[in-house]
Amino acid sequence: MDWSSYRGVLVVVEQRAGVAKPVSWQLLGEGRRLANKLDAPLMALVMGYQVGHLAQEAIYHGADRVYLCDSPELRDYRTRPYSRVCLHVIRAFKPEIVLMGATYTGRDLAGAIATHLPTGLTADSTMLDVDEDRLLLASRPAFSEKMLATILCKQFKPQMATARAGVFEALPRDPSRTGEIVTVPPQIPPEDIATEVLEFIAATDRVNLAEAEVIVAGGRGLGGPSAFAMLKELADALGGVVGASRAAVDLGWIDHRHQVGQTGTTVRPKLYFAIGISGAVQHVVGMQNAECIIAINKDPAAPIFQIAHYGIVGDLFQIVPAITEAVRARKAAGRFRADGEGLGFSLTGAGSGGPVRGAE
């Protein structure tokens, strides 16, 4: 079959209440790299109500052309009206690759679209590339995370993949970028939509590791579940959330929703505390892209120090409360900044296996 009319990479921008999910900008960054390699345009699809500003933001984040469907029927996400807009754009403009975030919404929408087209879909990708035949190489963990499988879709177009948040890096926002915005009408009259959203109730106890800027994570070195209360105090002081290693989750010390790593959530926060975490590979691959990693462990040979920007060897039950108090004091004095230097850490060896560093 001749697929030559399919060209370019399309990223579906996910938003809620007019605020884009960070994974959308991260996918535009990766999509830009793939589009450049294919010598093809990078496109974005923005759907919602009063979301015109996101079309411009998509251009600032790397898109050449944005398809915008702005309609009251799209105020709240529902599978059918959103999927019909996606199907219309894909059939009319024929991108060869379609990327979405591996969020709850992205997984639902991508599955519906792939079924209707039909085409193949690789879910939860952690690596993306293209080969000389313009085939998308979408890689993801497989066989209980023991292998990395690279999946190709040779028989259908477009090639589709969802990708985990925090895996790819967004391009710096560039307000000088220009691009084309194409308005797309909704594809279903309101009276033909079978579902109605009566009220949206936000979950208050949900742990959003993927979008957290500060994560305080604990592992087996905590010695038991009660120590996570200490980590929660530090996370609250920093305005962050609590994470955990797989070992701590497997021991039943904390819920799986907090798990960071290959079998949990992949994260890219500005600040990551690894407390009592040895640094097993499956954990490291899920947090190694954090801007600043601070490791606290009593074992100076713990592998986590190989990737940490700052490290402290010692008793975490003395160190963590001291940091929490220091953060509170700095916030009270108006001198707080959520990064290593802002917390008073002094860098004496650069971020990979160097000597242990200290805090004031």
GROMACS .gro file of C-alpha atoms in nm:
model
  360
    1MET     CA    1   0.000   0.000   0.000
    2ASP     CA    2   0.121   0.350  -0.082
    3TRP     CA    3   0.162   0.554   0.235
    4SER     CA    4   0.351   0.840   0.069
    5SER     CA    5   0.070   1.089   0.135
    6TYR     CA    6   0.129   1.051   0.510
    7ARG     CA    7   0.392   1.295   0.633
    8GLY     CA    8   0.482   1.465   0.957
    9VAL     CA    9   0.445   1.411   1.330
   10LEU     CA   10   0.126   1.506   1.514
   11VAL     CA   11   0.119   1.559   1.893
   12VAL     CA   12  -0.221   1.569   2.062
   13VAL     CA   13  -0.202   1.839   2.331
   14GLU     CA   14  -0.385   1.732   2.646
   15GLN     CA   15  -0.532   2.003   2.865
   16ARG     CA   16  -0.768   2.046   3.152
   17ALA     CA   17  -0.947   2.376   3.218
   18GLY     CA   18  -0.719   2.548   2.969
   19VAL     CA   19  -0.396   2.429   3.131
   20ALA     CA   20  -0.180   2.195   2.923
   21LYS     CA   21  -0.039   1.880   3.074
   22PRO     CA   22   0.344   1.901   3.086
   23VAL     CA   23   0.370   1.575   2.893
   24SER     CA   24   0.225   1.757   2.592
   25TRP     CA   25   0.519   2.000   2.577
   26GLN     CA   26   0.760   1.713   2.644
   27LEU     CA   27   0.616   1.523   2.347
   28LEU     CA   28   0.645   1.831   2.128
   29GLY     CA   29   1.013   1.842   2.220
   30GLU     CA   30   1.060   1.478   2.119
   31GLY     CA   31   0.830   1.522   1.819
   32ARG     CA   32   1.051   1.809   1.701
   33ARG     CA   33   1.351   1.578   1.703
   34LEU     CA   34   1.165   1.308   1.509
   35ALA     CA   35   1.021   1.556   1.258
   36ASN     CA   36   1.365   1.703   1.192
   37LYS     CA   37   1.500   1.353   1.133
   38LEU     CA   38   1.214   1.284   0.889
   39ASP     CA   39   1.248   1.628   0.729
   40ALA     CA   40   0.876   1.670   0.789
   41PRO     CA   41   0.653   1.917   0.976
   42LEU     CA   42   0.569   1.893   1.344
   43MET     CA   43   0.197   1.940   1.403
   44ALA     CA   44  -0.013   1.973   1.717
   45LEU     CA   45  -0.383   1.922   1.783
   46VAL     CA   46  -0.545   2.133   2.054
   47MET     CA   47  -0.901   2.051   2.159
   48GLY     CA   48  -1.118   2.205   2.431
   49TYR     CA   49  -1.312   2.519   2.510
   50GLN     CA   50  -1.144   2.860   2.529
   51VAL     CA   51  -0.809   2.700   2.455
   52GLY     CA   52  -0.690   2.925   2.173
   53HIS     CA   53  -0.392   3.036   2.381
   54LEU     CA   54  -0.267   2.677   2.389
   55ALA     CA   55  -0.241   2.673   2.010
   56GLN     CA   56   0.006   2.960   2.028
   57GLU     CA   57   0.187   2.791   2.317
   58ALA     CA   58   0.224   2.478   2.106
   59ILE     CA   59   0.404   2.685   1.843
   60TYR     CA   60   0.628   2.835   2.112
   61HIS     CA   61   0.711   2.477   2.218
   62GLY     CA   62   0.813   2.360   1.870
   63ALA     CA   63   0.505   2.301   1.651
   64ASP     CA   64   0.505   2.425   1.291
   65ARG     CA   65   0.130   2.395   1.248
   66VAL     CA   66  -0.152   2.363   1.503
   67TYR     CA   67  -0.502   2.231   1.442
   68LEU     CA   68  -0.739   2.401   1.687
   69CYS     CA   69  -1.090   2.282   1.772
   70ASP     CA   70  -1.237   2.523   2.028
   71SER     CA   71  -1.598   2.448   2.114
   72PRO     CA   72  -1.828   2.438   2.422
   73GLU     CA   73  -1.895   2.070   2.349
   74LEU     CA   74  -1.529   2.005   2.427
   75ARG     CA   75  -1.524   2.182   2.765
   76ASP     CA   76  -1.491   1.848   2.948
   77TYR     CA   77  -1.320   1.542   2.809
   78ARG     CA   78  -1.549   1.278   2.667
   79THR     CA   79  -1.421   1.001   2.444
   80ARG     CA   80  -1.662   1.032   2.152
   81PRO     CA   81  -1.648   1.405   2.067
   82TYR     CA   82  -1.272   1.420   2.124
   83SER     CA   83  -1.201   1.105   1.923
   84ARG     CA   84  -1.414   1.228   1.633
   85VAL     CA   85  -1.209   1.547   1.607
   86CYS     CA   86  -0.887   1.344   1.619
   87LEU     CA   87  -1.011   1.107   1.349
   88HIS     CA   88  -1.111   1.397   1.126
   89VAL     CA   89  -0.770   1.565   1.159
   90ILE     CA   90  -0.578   1.241   1.103
   91ARG     CA   91  -0.783   1.144   0.797
   92ALA     CA   92  -0.777   1.493   0.646
   93PHE     CA   93  -0.414   1.588   0.710
   94LYS     CA   94  -0.248   1.243   0.724
   95PRO     CA   95   0.036   1.260   0.978
   96GLU     CA   96   0.264   0.956   0.960
   97ILE     CA   97   0.316   0.952   1.338
   98VAL     CA   98   0.069   1.044   1.616
   99LEU     CA   99   0.189   1.087   1.975
  100MET     CA  100  -0.010   1.130   2.297
  101GLY     CA  101   0.070   1.133   2.666
  102ALA     CA  102   0.027   0.805   2.851
  103THR     CA  103  -0.216   0.966   3.093
  104TYR     CA  104  -0.563   0.836   3.181
  105THR     CA  105  -0.711   1.058   2.910
  106GLY     CA  106  -0.438   0.987   2.657
  107ARG     CA  107  -0.469   0.613   2.698
  108ASP     CA  108  -0.846   0.627   2.654
  109LEU     CA  109  -0.832   0.856   2.353
  110ALA     CA  110  -0.544   0.679   2.179
  111GLY     CA  111  -0.713   0.339   2.212
  112ALA     CA  112  -1.038   0.470   2.066
  113ILE     CA  113  -0.861   0.631   1.771
  114ALA     CA  114  -0.639   0.334   1.691
  115THR     CA  115  -0.944   0.107   1.693
  116HIS     CA  116  -1.140   0.327   1.455
  117LEU     CA  117  -0.865   0.399   1.201
  118PRO     CA  118  -0.752   0.112   1.241
  119THR     CA  119  -0.380   0.116   1.315
  120GLY     CA  120  -0.128  -0.010   1.566
  121LEU     CA  121  -0.062   0.161   1.899
  122THR     CA  122   0.237   0.124   2.128
  123ALA     CA  123   0.141   0.222   2.481
  124ASP     CA  124   0.363   0.368   2.755
  125SER     CA  125   0.668   0.425   2.537
  126THR     CA  126   0.990   0.532   2.703
  127MET     CA  127   1.202   0.571   2.389
  128LEU     CA  128   1.110   0.693   2.041
  129ASP     CA  129   1.306   0.701   1.718
  130VAL     CA  130   1.258   0.658   1.343
  131ASP     CA  131   1.454   0.445   1.096
  132GLU     CA  132   1.556   0.499   0.735
  133ASP     CA  133   1.219   0.364   0.615
  134ARG     CA  134   1.033   0.629   0.820
  135LEU     CA  135   0.911   0.363   1.062
  136LEU     CA  136   0.850   0.468   1.421
  137LEU     CA  137   1.059   0.269   1.669
  138ALA     CA  138   0.859   0.286   1.990
  139SER     CA  139   1.029   0.114   2.283
  140ARG     CA  140   0.875   0.023   2.616
  141PRO     CA  141   0.951  -0.212   2.907
  142ALA     CA  142   0.818  -0.565   2.861
  143PHE     CA  143   0.814  -0.903   3.035
  144SER     CA  144   0.778  -0.762   3.389
  145GLU     CA  145   1.017  -0.480   3.307
  146LYS     CA  146   1.302  -0.725   3.243
  147MET     CA  147   1.333  -0.639   2.874
  148LEU     CA  148   1.293  -0.337   2.653
  149ALA     CA  149   1.076  -0.414   2.349
  150THR     CA  150   1.091  -0.201   2.035
  151ILE     CA  151   0.761  -0.213   1.847
  152LEU     CA  152   0.704  -0.121   1.482
  153CYS     CA  153   0.383  -0.072   1.288
  154LYS     CA  154   0.467  -0.164   0.928
  155GLN     CA  155   0.122  -0.229   0.781
  156PHE     CA  156  -0.081   0.078   0.879
  157LYS     CA  157  -0.062   0.454   0.903
  158PRO     CA  158  -0.041   0.662   1.107
  159GLN     CA  159   0.194   0.496   1.352
  160MET     CA  160   0.072   0.572   1.702
  161ALA     CA  161   0.234   0.575   2.045
  162THR     CA  162   0.161   0.706   2.390
  163ALA     CA  163   0.456   0.809   2.604
  164ARG     CA  164   0.505   0.841   2.976
  165ALA     CA  165   0.526   1.183   3.132
  166GLY     CA  166   0.869   1.288   3.246
  167VAL     CA  167   1.059   1.073   2.998
  168PHE     CA  168   1.124   1.333   2.729
  169GLU     CA  169   1.244   1.688   2.764
  170ALA     CA  170   1.040   1.988   2.653
  171LEU     CA  171   1.207   2.250   2.438
  172PRO     CA  172   1.260   2.590   2.600
  173ARG     CA  173   0.956   2.809   2.536
  174ASP     CA  174   1.043   3.039   2.246
  175PRO     CA  175   0.795   3.329   2.200
  176SER     CA  176   0.974   3.432   1.882
  177ARG     CA  177   0.865   3.114   1.699
  178THR     CA  178   0.592   3.150   1.439
  179GLY     CA  179   0.361   2.893   1.289
  180GLU     CA  180   0.025   2.828   1.131
  181ILE     CA  181  -0.299   2.778   1.324
  182VAL     CA  182  -0.576   2.592   1.138
  183THR     CA  183  -0.926   2.603   1.285
  184VAL     CA  184  -1.112   2.272   1.286
  185PRO     CA  185  -1.488   2.246   1.355
  186PRO     CA  186  -1.631   1.995   1.606
  187GLN     CA  187  -1.744   1.675   1.439
  188ILE     CA  188  -2.054   1.584   1.641
  189PRO     CA  189  -2.361   1.801   1.712
  190PRO     CA  190  -2.419   1.841   2.089
  191GLU     CA  191  -2.752   1.656   2.067
  192ASP     CA  192  -2.575   1.348   1.929
  193ILE     CA  193  -2.331   1.316   2.220
  194ALA     CA  194  -2.453   1.029   2.436
  195THR     CA  195  -2.294   1.142   2.762
  196GLU     CA  196  -2.323   1.459   2.967
  197VAL     CA  197  -2.085   1.583   3.236
  198LEU     CA  198  -2.296   1.704   3.530
  199GLU     CA  199  -2.015   1.793   3.766
  200PHE     CA  200  -1.640   1.759   3.785
  201ILE     CA  201  -1.509   1.663   4.129
  202ALA     CA  202  -1.132   1.675   4.156
  203ALA     CA  203  -0.966   1.399   4.357
  204THR     CA  204  -0.802   1.544   4.667
  205ASP     CA  205  -0.591   1.244   4.769
  206ARG     CA  206  -0.433   1.171   4.434
  207VAL     CA  207  -0.056   1.163   4.414
  208ASN     CA  208   0.057   1.332   4.096
  209LEU     CA  209   0.420   1.230   4.074
  210ALA     CA  210   0.442   1.295   3.701
  211GLU     CA  211   0.374   1.668   3.737
  212ALA     CA  212   0.540   1.728   4.076
  213GLU     CA  213   0.830   1.975   4.082
  214VAL     CA  214   0.959   1.843   4.415
  215ILE     CA  215   0.958   1.477   4.521
  216VAL     CA  216   1.081   1.338   4.853
  217ALA     CA  217   1.122   0.963   4.802
  218GLY     CA  218   1.205   0.692   5.050
  219GLY     CA  219   1.327   0.336   5.021
  220ARG     CA  220   1.408   0.028   5.223
  221GLY     CA  221   1.658   0.228   5.427
  222LEU     CA  222   1.370   0.397   5.610
  223GLY     CA  223   1.330   0.077   5.809
  224GLY     CA  224   0.951   0.080   5.818
  225PRO     CA  225   0.634   0.258   5.708
  226SER     CA  226   0.625   0.508   5.995
  227ALA     CA  227   0.929   0.693   5.859
  228PHE     CA  228   0.726   0.811   5.561
  229ALA     CA  229   0.554   1.057   5.797
  230MET     CA  230   0.893   1.224   5.837
  231LEU     CA  231   0.932   1.241   5.460
  232LYS     CA  232   0.581   1.386   5.432
  233GLU     CA  233   0.682   1.670   5.663
  234LEU     CA  234   0.977   1.754   5.441
  235ALA     CA  235   0.765   1.725   5.128
  236ASP     CA  236   0.501   1.956   5.274
  237ALA     CA  237   0.767   2.210   5.371
  238LEU     CA  238   0.902   2.202   5.016
  239GLY     CA  239   0.560   2.205   4.851
  240GLY     CA  240   0.623   1.861   4.705
  241VAL     CA  241   0.491   1.506   4.720
  242VAL     CA  242   0.616   1.180   4.866
  243GLY     CA  243   0.759   0.911   4.640
  244ALA     CA  244   0.893   0.564   4.709
  245SER     CA  245   1.113   0.294   4.569
  246ARG     CA  246   0.975  -0.038   4.453
  247ALA     CA  247   1.130  -0.208   4.758
  248ALA     CA  248   0.930   0.012   4.997
  249VAL     CA  249   0.611  -0.048   4.800
  250ASP     CA  250   0.667  -0.424   4.780
  251LEU     CA  251   0.712  -0.431   5.157
  252GLY     CA  252   0.370  -0.271   5.192
  253TRP     CA  253   0.504   0.044   5.357
  254ILE     CA  254   0.332   0.281   5.113
  255ASP     CA  255   0.079   0.264   4.832
  256HIS     CA  256   0.191   0.181   4.477
  257ARG     CA  257   0.066   0.523   4.361
  258HIS     CA  258   0.382   0.666   4.518
  259GLN     CA  259   0.622   0.435   4.337
  260VAL     CA  260   0.890   0.595   4.120
  261GLY     CA  261   1.075   0.388   3.866
  262GLN     CA  262   1.040   0.160   3.572
  263THR     CA  263   0.741  -0.020   3.722
  264GLY     CA  264   0.601   0.296   3.875
  265THR     CA  265   0.598   0.653   3.751
  266THR     CA  266   0.877   0.812   3.549
  267VAL     CA  267   0.944   1.160   3.686
  268ARG     CA  268   1.137   1.472   3.588
  269PRO     CA  269   1.105   1.708   3.889
  270LYS     CA  270   1.320   2.010   3.962
  271LEU     CA  271   1.425   1.860   4.296
  272TYR     CA  272   1.437   1.492   4.397
  273PHE     CA  273   1.531   1.362   4.739
  274ALA     CA  274   1.637   0.993   4.741
  275ILE     CA  275   1.631   0.898   5.109
  276GLY     CA  276   1.732   0.549   5.215
  277ILE     CA  277   1.725   0.444   4.851
  278SER     CA  278   2.020   0.237   4.733
  279GLY     CA  279   1.986   0.323   4.366
  280ALA     CA  280   1.870   0.006   4.193
  281VAL     CA  281   1.858   0.038   3.815
  282GLN     CA  282   1.481   0.006   3.795
  283HIS     CA  283   1.444   0.304   4.030
  284VAL     CA  284   1.717   0.516   3.872
  285VAL     CA  285   1.573   0.496   3.520
  286GLY     CA  286   1.255   0.653   3.654
  287MET     CA  287   1.413   0.958   3.821
  288GLN     CA  288   1.757   1.015   3.668
  289ASN     CA  289   1.631   1.311   3.463
  290ALA     CA  290   1.550   1.518   3.772
  291GLU     CA  291   1.720   1.859   3.755
  292CYS     CA  292   1.868   1.820   4.103
  293ILE     CA  293   1.906   1.492   4.295
  294ILE     CA  294   1.992   1.490   4.665
  295ALA     CA  295   2.074   1.147   4.809
  296ILE     CA  296   2.081   1.061   5.177
  297ASN     CA  297   2.212   0.718   5.271
  298LYS     CA  298   2.424   0.566   5.546
  299ASP     CA  299   2.617   0.358   5.292
  300PRO     CA  300   2.882   0.569   5.115
  301ALA     CA  301   2.905   0.304   4.844
  302ALA     CA  302   2.533   0.317   4.760
  303PRO     CA  303   2.491   0.340   4.379
  304ILE     CA  304   2.250   0.632   4.416
  305PHE     CA  305   2.551   0.857   4.483
  306GLN     CA  306   2.673   0.786   4.129
  307ILE     CA  307   2.391   0.999   3.986
  308ALA     CA  308   2.326   1.239   4.276
  309HIS     CA  309   2.420   1.604   4.244
  310TYR     CA  310   2.449   1.628   4.623
  311GLY     CA  311   2.491   1.348   4.871
  312ILE     CA  312   2.493   1.306   5.246
  313VAL     CA  313   2.618   0.996   5.424
  314GLY     CA  314   2.469   0.958   5.768
  315ASP     CA  315   2.165   0.886   5.980
  316LEU     CA  316   1.860   0.991   5.782
  317PHE     CA  317   1.658   1.019   6.103
  318GLN     CA  318   1.882   1.306   6.208
  319ILE     CA  319   1.941   1.458   5.865
  320VAL     CA  320   1.585   1.474   5.730
  321PRO     CA  321   1.431   1.658   6.030
  322ALA     CA  322   1.726   1.899   6.022
  323ILE     CA  323   1.663   1.976   5.654
  324THR     CA  324   1.291   2.019   5.721
  325GLU     CA  325   1.364   2.273   5.994
  326ALA     CA  326   1.615   2.450   5.771
  327VAL     CA  327   1.358   2.475   5.492
  328ARG     CA  328   1.098   2.616   5.728
  329ALA     CA  329   1.348   2.869   5.861
  330ARG     CA  330   1.451   2.978   5.514
  331LYS     CA  331   1.088   3.016   5.407
  332ALA     CA  332   1.017   3.225   5.717
  333ALA     CA  333   1.316   3.443   5.630
  334GLY     CA  334   1.212   3.471   5.266
  335ARG     CA  335   1.531   3.298   5.149
  336PHE     CA  336   1.381   2.973   5.023
  337ARG     CA  337   1.441   2.833   4.678
  338ALA     CA  338   1.354   2.473   4.590
  339ASP     CA  339   1.685   2.355   4.450
  340GLY     CA  340   2.011   2.229   4.591
  341GLU     CA  341   2.185   2.563   4.632
  342GLY     CA  342   1.867   2.725   4.756
  343LEU     CA  343   1.857   2.468   5.033
  344GLY     CA  344   2.212   2.554   5.134
  345PHE     CA  345   2.393   2.257   4.984
  346SER     CA  346   2.750   2.315   4.876
  347LEU     CA  347   2.875   2.132   4.572
  348THR     CA  348   3.220   1.983   4.624
  349GLY     CA  349   3.215   1.717   4.356
  350ALA     CA  350   3.014   1.730   4.039
  351GLY     CA  351   2.715   1.510   4.038
  352SER     CA  352   2.842   1.164   3.960
  353GLY     CA  353   3.020   0.951   4.206
  354GLY     CA  354   3.223   1.230   4.358
  355PRO     CA  355   3.290   1.276   4.727
  356VAL     CA  356   3.008   1.322   4.969
  357ARG     CA  357   2.877   1.675   4.988
  358GLY     CA  358   2.732   1.858   5.281
  359ALA     CA  359   2.475   2.114   5.382
  360GLU     CA  360   2.518   2.417   5.598
   0.00000   0.00000   0.00000
